[in-house]
Short mmCIF file of the C-alpha atoms (twelve columns), coordinates in Angstrom:
data_MODEL
# 
_entry.id   MODEL 
# 
loop_
_atom_site.group_PDB 
_atom_site.id 
_atom_site.type_symbol 
_atom_site.label_atom_id 
_atom_site.label_alt_id 
_atom_site.label_comp_id 
_atom_site.label_asym_id 
_atom_site.label_seq_id 
_atom_site.Cartn_x 
_atom_site.Cartn_y 
_atom_site.Cartn_z 
_atom_site.pdbx_PDB_model_num 
ATOM 1   C CA . MET A 1   154.624 95.835  44.642 1 
ATOM 2   C CA . LYS A 2   153.451 92.144  45.000 1 
ATOM 3   C CA . VAL A 3   153.323 90.214  48.218 1 
ATOM 4   C CA . VAL A 4   154.085 86.506  48.280 1 
ATOM 5   C CA . PRO A 5   153.596 84.673  51.483 1 
ATOM 6   C CA . LEU A 6   155.988 82.098  52.922 1 
ATOM 7   C CA . PHE A 7   154.634 79.220  54.838 1 
ATOM 8   C CA . LYS A 8   156.657 77.154  57.299 1 
ATOM 9   C CA . VAL A 9   156.328 73.364  56.733 1 
ATOM 10  C CA . SER A 10  157.734 70.503  58.658 1 
ATOM 11  C CA . ASP A 11  157.853 67.967  55.674 1 
ATOM 12  C CA . MET A 12  158.642 69.333  52.230 1 
ATOM 13  C CA . GLN A 13  157.522 66.156  50.329 1 
ATOM 14  C CA . ALA A 14  154.235 66.006  52.281 1 
ATOM 15  C CA . ALA A 15  153.647 69.706  51.661 1 
ATOM 16  C CA . LEU A 16  154.453 69.632  47.947 1 
ATOM 17  C CA . LYS A 17  152.058 66.609  47.580 1 
ATOM 18  C CA . HIS A 18  149.429 68.613  49.253 1 
ATOM 19  C CA . TYR A 19  149.985 71.766  47.105 1 
ATOM 20  C CA . THR A 20  150.617 70.079  43.696 1 
ATOM 21  C CA . GLU A 21  148.580 67.031  43.761 1 
ATOM 22  C CA . VAL A 22  145.538 68.301  45.796 1 
ATOM 23  C CA . LEU A 23  145.502 72.064  45.061 1 
ATOM 24  C CA . ASP A 24  146.958 72.227  41.599 1 
ATOM 25  C CA . PHE A 25  149.995 74.393  42.391 1 
ATOM 26  C CA . VAL A 26  153.158 73.904  40.320 1 
ATOM 27  C CA . MET A 27  156.719 74.553  41.103 1 
ATOM 28  C CA . THR A 28  157.803 77.705  39.442 1 
ATOM 29  C CA . TRP A 29  161.391 78.528  40.296 1 
ATOM 30  C CA . PRO A 30  163.831 76.774  37.935 1 
ATOM 31  C CA . GLY A 31  166.258 75.548  40.608 1 
ATOM 32  C CA . ASP A 32  163.706 74.262  43.054 1 
ATOM 33  C CA . THR A 33  163.568 70.553  43.686 1 
ATOM 34  C CA . PRO A 34  161.503 68.496  46.013 1 
ATOM 35  C CA . GLY A 35  164.634 68.410  48.283 1 
ATOM 36  C CA . SER A 36  165.035 72.149  48.439 1 
ATOM 37  C CA . PRO A 37  164.503 73.769  51.722 1 
ATOM 38  C CA . VAL A 38  162.469 76.575  49.943 1 
ATOM 39  C CA . VAL A 39  160.234 75.930  47.144 1 
ATOM 40  C CA . ASP A 40  158.289 78.598  44.983 1 
ATOM 41  C CA . LEU A 41  154.644 77.587  43.900 1 
ATOM 42  C CA . GLY A 42  152.221 79.168  41.529 1 
ATOM 43  C CA . HIS A 43  148.586 78.525  40.637 1 
ATOM 44  C CA . ASP A 44  147.002 79.597  37.367 1 
ATOM 45  C CA . GLY A 45  149.412 82.493  37.184 1 
ATOM 46  C CA . THR A 46  147.541 84.486  39.701 1 
ATOM 47  C CA . LEU A 47  148.602 83.116  43.074 1 
ATOM 48  C CA . GLU A 48  152.135 82.585  44.300 1 
ATOM 49  C CA . LEU A 49  153.584 81.315  47.505 1 
ATOM 50  C CA . GLN A 50  156.770 79.759  49.001 1 
ATOM 51  C CA . ILE A 51  157.061 76.851  51.460 1 
ATOM 52  C CA . THR A 52  160.104 76.255  53.488 1 
ATOM 53  C CA . THR A 53  161.374 73.823  55.946 1 
ATOM 54  C CA . HIS A 54  164.467 75.843  56.627 1 
ATOM 55  C CA . GLU A 55  162.941 78.119  59.387 1 
ATOM 56  C CA . SER A 56  159.993 76.015  60.543 1 
ATOM 57  C CA . GLU A 57  161.382 75.509  64.146 1 
ATOM 58  C CA . ARG A 58  163.231 78.614  64.847 1 
ATOM 59  C CA . LEU A 59  161.260 81.385  63.419 1 
ATOM 60  C CA . PHE A 60  158.714 83.240  65.322 1 
ATOM 61  C CA . GLY A 61  156.093 85.202  63.465 1 
ATOM 62  C CA . SER A 62  154.936 85.130  59.885 1 
ATOM 63  C CA . ILE A 63  156.683 86.038  56.543 1 
ATOM 64  C CA . ALA A 64  155.613 87.643  53.433 1 
ATOM 65  C CA . ASN A 65  157.750 88.299  50.295 1 
ATOM 66  C CA . VAL A 66  157.076 91.762  48.764 1 
ATOM 67  C CA . TRP A 67  158.312 91.866  45.191 1 
ATOM 68  C CA . VAL A 68  159.409 95.409  44.270 1 
ATOM 69  C CA . GLU A 69  161.386 96.894  41.311 1 
ATOM 70  C CA . ASP A 70  164.168 98.436  43.228 1 
ATOM 71  C CA . VAL A 71  165.149 97.100  46.790 1 
ATOM 72  C CA . ASP A 72  167.923 99.532  47.123 1 
ATOM 73  C CA . VAL A 73  165.725 102.735 46.715 1 
ATOM 74  C CA . LEU A 74  163.151 101.215 49.073 1 
ATOM 75  C CA . PHE A 75  165.706 100.277 51.734 1 
ATOM 76  C CA . ASP A 76  167.159 103.905 51.645 1 
ATOM 77  C CA . LYS A 77  163.677 105.417 52.110 1 
ATOM 78  C CA . TYR A 78  162.872 103.160 55.017 1 
ATOM 79  C CA . LYS A 79  166.144 103.725 56.622 1 
ATOM 80  C CA . LYS A 80  165.673 107.555 56.387 1 
ATOM 81  C CA . ARG A 81  162.352 106.980 58.203 1 
ATOM 82  C CA . GLY A 82  164.055 105.218 61.188 1 
ATOM 83  C CA . MET A 83  163.998 101.698 60.297 1 
ATOM 84  C CA . LEU A 84  166.332 99.766  62.348 1 
ATOM 85  C CA . GLY A 85  167.747 96.279  61.475 1 
ATOM 86  C CA . LYS A 86  168.837 93.396  63.516 1 
ATOM 87  C CA . PRO A 87  172.397 93.953  64.423 1 
ATOM 88  C CA . ASN A 88  173.637 90.334  63.549 1 
ATOM 89  C CA . SER A 89  171.616 89.896  60.336 1 
ATOM 90  C CA . PRO A 90  173.163 91.396  57.213 1 
ATOM 91  C CA . VAL A 91  169.997 91.037  55.271 1 
ATOM 92  C CA . HIS A 92  168.323 93.451  57.781 1 
ATOM 93  C CA . GLN A 93  171.173 95.995  57.462 1 
ATOM 94  C CA . GLY A 94  170.837 96.443  53.758 1 
ATOM 95  C CA . PRO A 95  169.987 94.701  50.468 1 
ATOM 96  C CA . ILE A 96  172.047 91.456  49.686 1 
ATOM 97  C CA . ASP A 97  172.322 89.496  46.512 1 
ATOM 98  C CA . GLN A 98  171.177 85.928  47.585 1 
ATOM 99  C CA . THR A 99  172.540 82.729  46.013 1 
ATOM 100 C CA . TRP A 100 169.163 81.914  44.841 1 
ATOM 101 C CA . GLY A 101 168.947 84.621  42.395 1 
ATOM 102 C CA . ARG A 102 167.260 87.465  44.342 1 
ATOM 103 C CA . ARG A 103 168.358 90.713  45.998 1 
ATOM 104 C CA . GLU A 104 166.607 91.064  49.339 1 
ATOM 105 C CA . PHE A 105 166.324 93.041  52.538 1 
ATOM 106 C CA . TYR A 106 164.260 92.228  55.554 1 
ATOM 107 C CA . ALA A 107 162.061 94.456  57.954 1 
ATOM 108 C CA . THR A 108 160.983 92.555  61.043 1 
ATOM 109 C CA . ASP A 109 158.449 94.064  63.501 1 
ATOM 110 C CA . PRO A 110 158.736 93.671  67.290 1 
ATOM 111 C CA . ASP A 111 156.484 90.489  67.165 1 
ATOM 112 C CA . GLY A 112 158.805 88.754  64.682 1 
ATOM 113 C CA . ASN A 113 156.716 89.326  61.635 1 
ATOM 114 C CA . THR A 114 158.930 89.847  58.576 1 
ATOM 115 C CA . LEU A 115 158.446 91.600  55.306 1 
ATOM 116 C CA . ARG A 116 161.071 90.320  52.842 1 
ATOM 117 C CA . PHE A 117 161.563 93.041  50.154 1 
ATOM 118 C CA . VAL A 118 162.773 91.109  47.066 1 
ATOM 119 C CA . GLN A 119 163.687 91.705  43.383 1 
ATOM 120 C CA . PRO A 120 165.001 89.219  40.866 1 
ATOM 121 C CA . LEU A 121 168.845 89.383  39.898 1 
ATOM 122 C CA . ILE A 122 168.062 88.651  36.283 1 
# 
């Protein structure tokens, strides 16, 4: 597994300037642009993170992306252990192929902290 944090930002252009011009991160996902609501960043091939404006005002808690080899196997394992998903959130009910090229499911704790289990659709 690999954990990739997701930071909520209010202004994507300001955040990108900070991370790329000050901290030497680079945009790593081929489809990302400075206008994207979510941008993947990397630093020297050793550090990864995402920044997003999409959920900055309505999401309580923190998020970390956990990269795994098989989200379906992991979801089944956690479901057998009693993991319950949010009833109105498909991505909490089982793995979903996202339009941004990833298969994901989410596990959110009672305080709103979410682990997003992710694998690429490549």
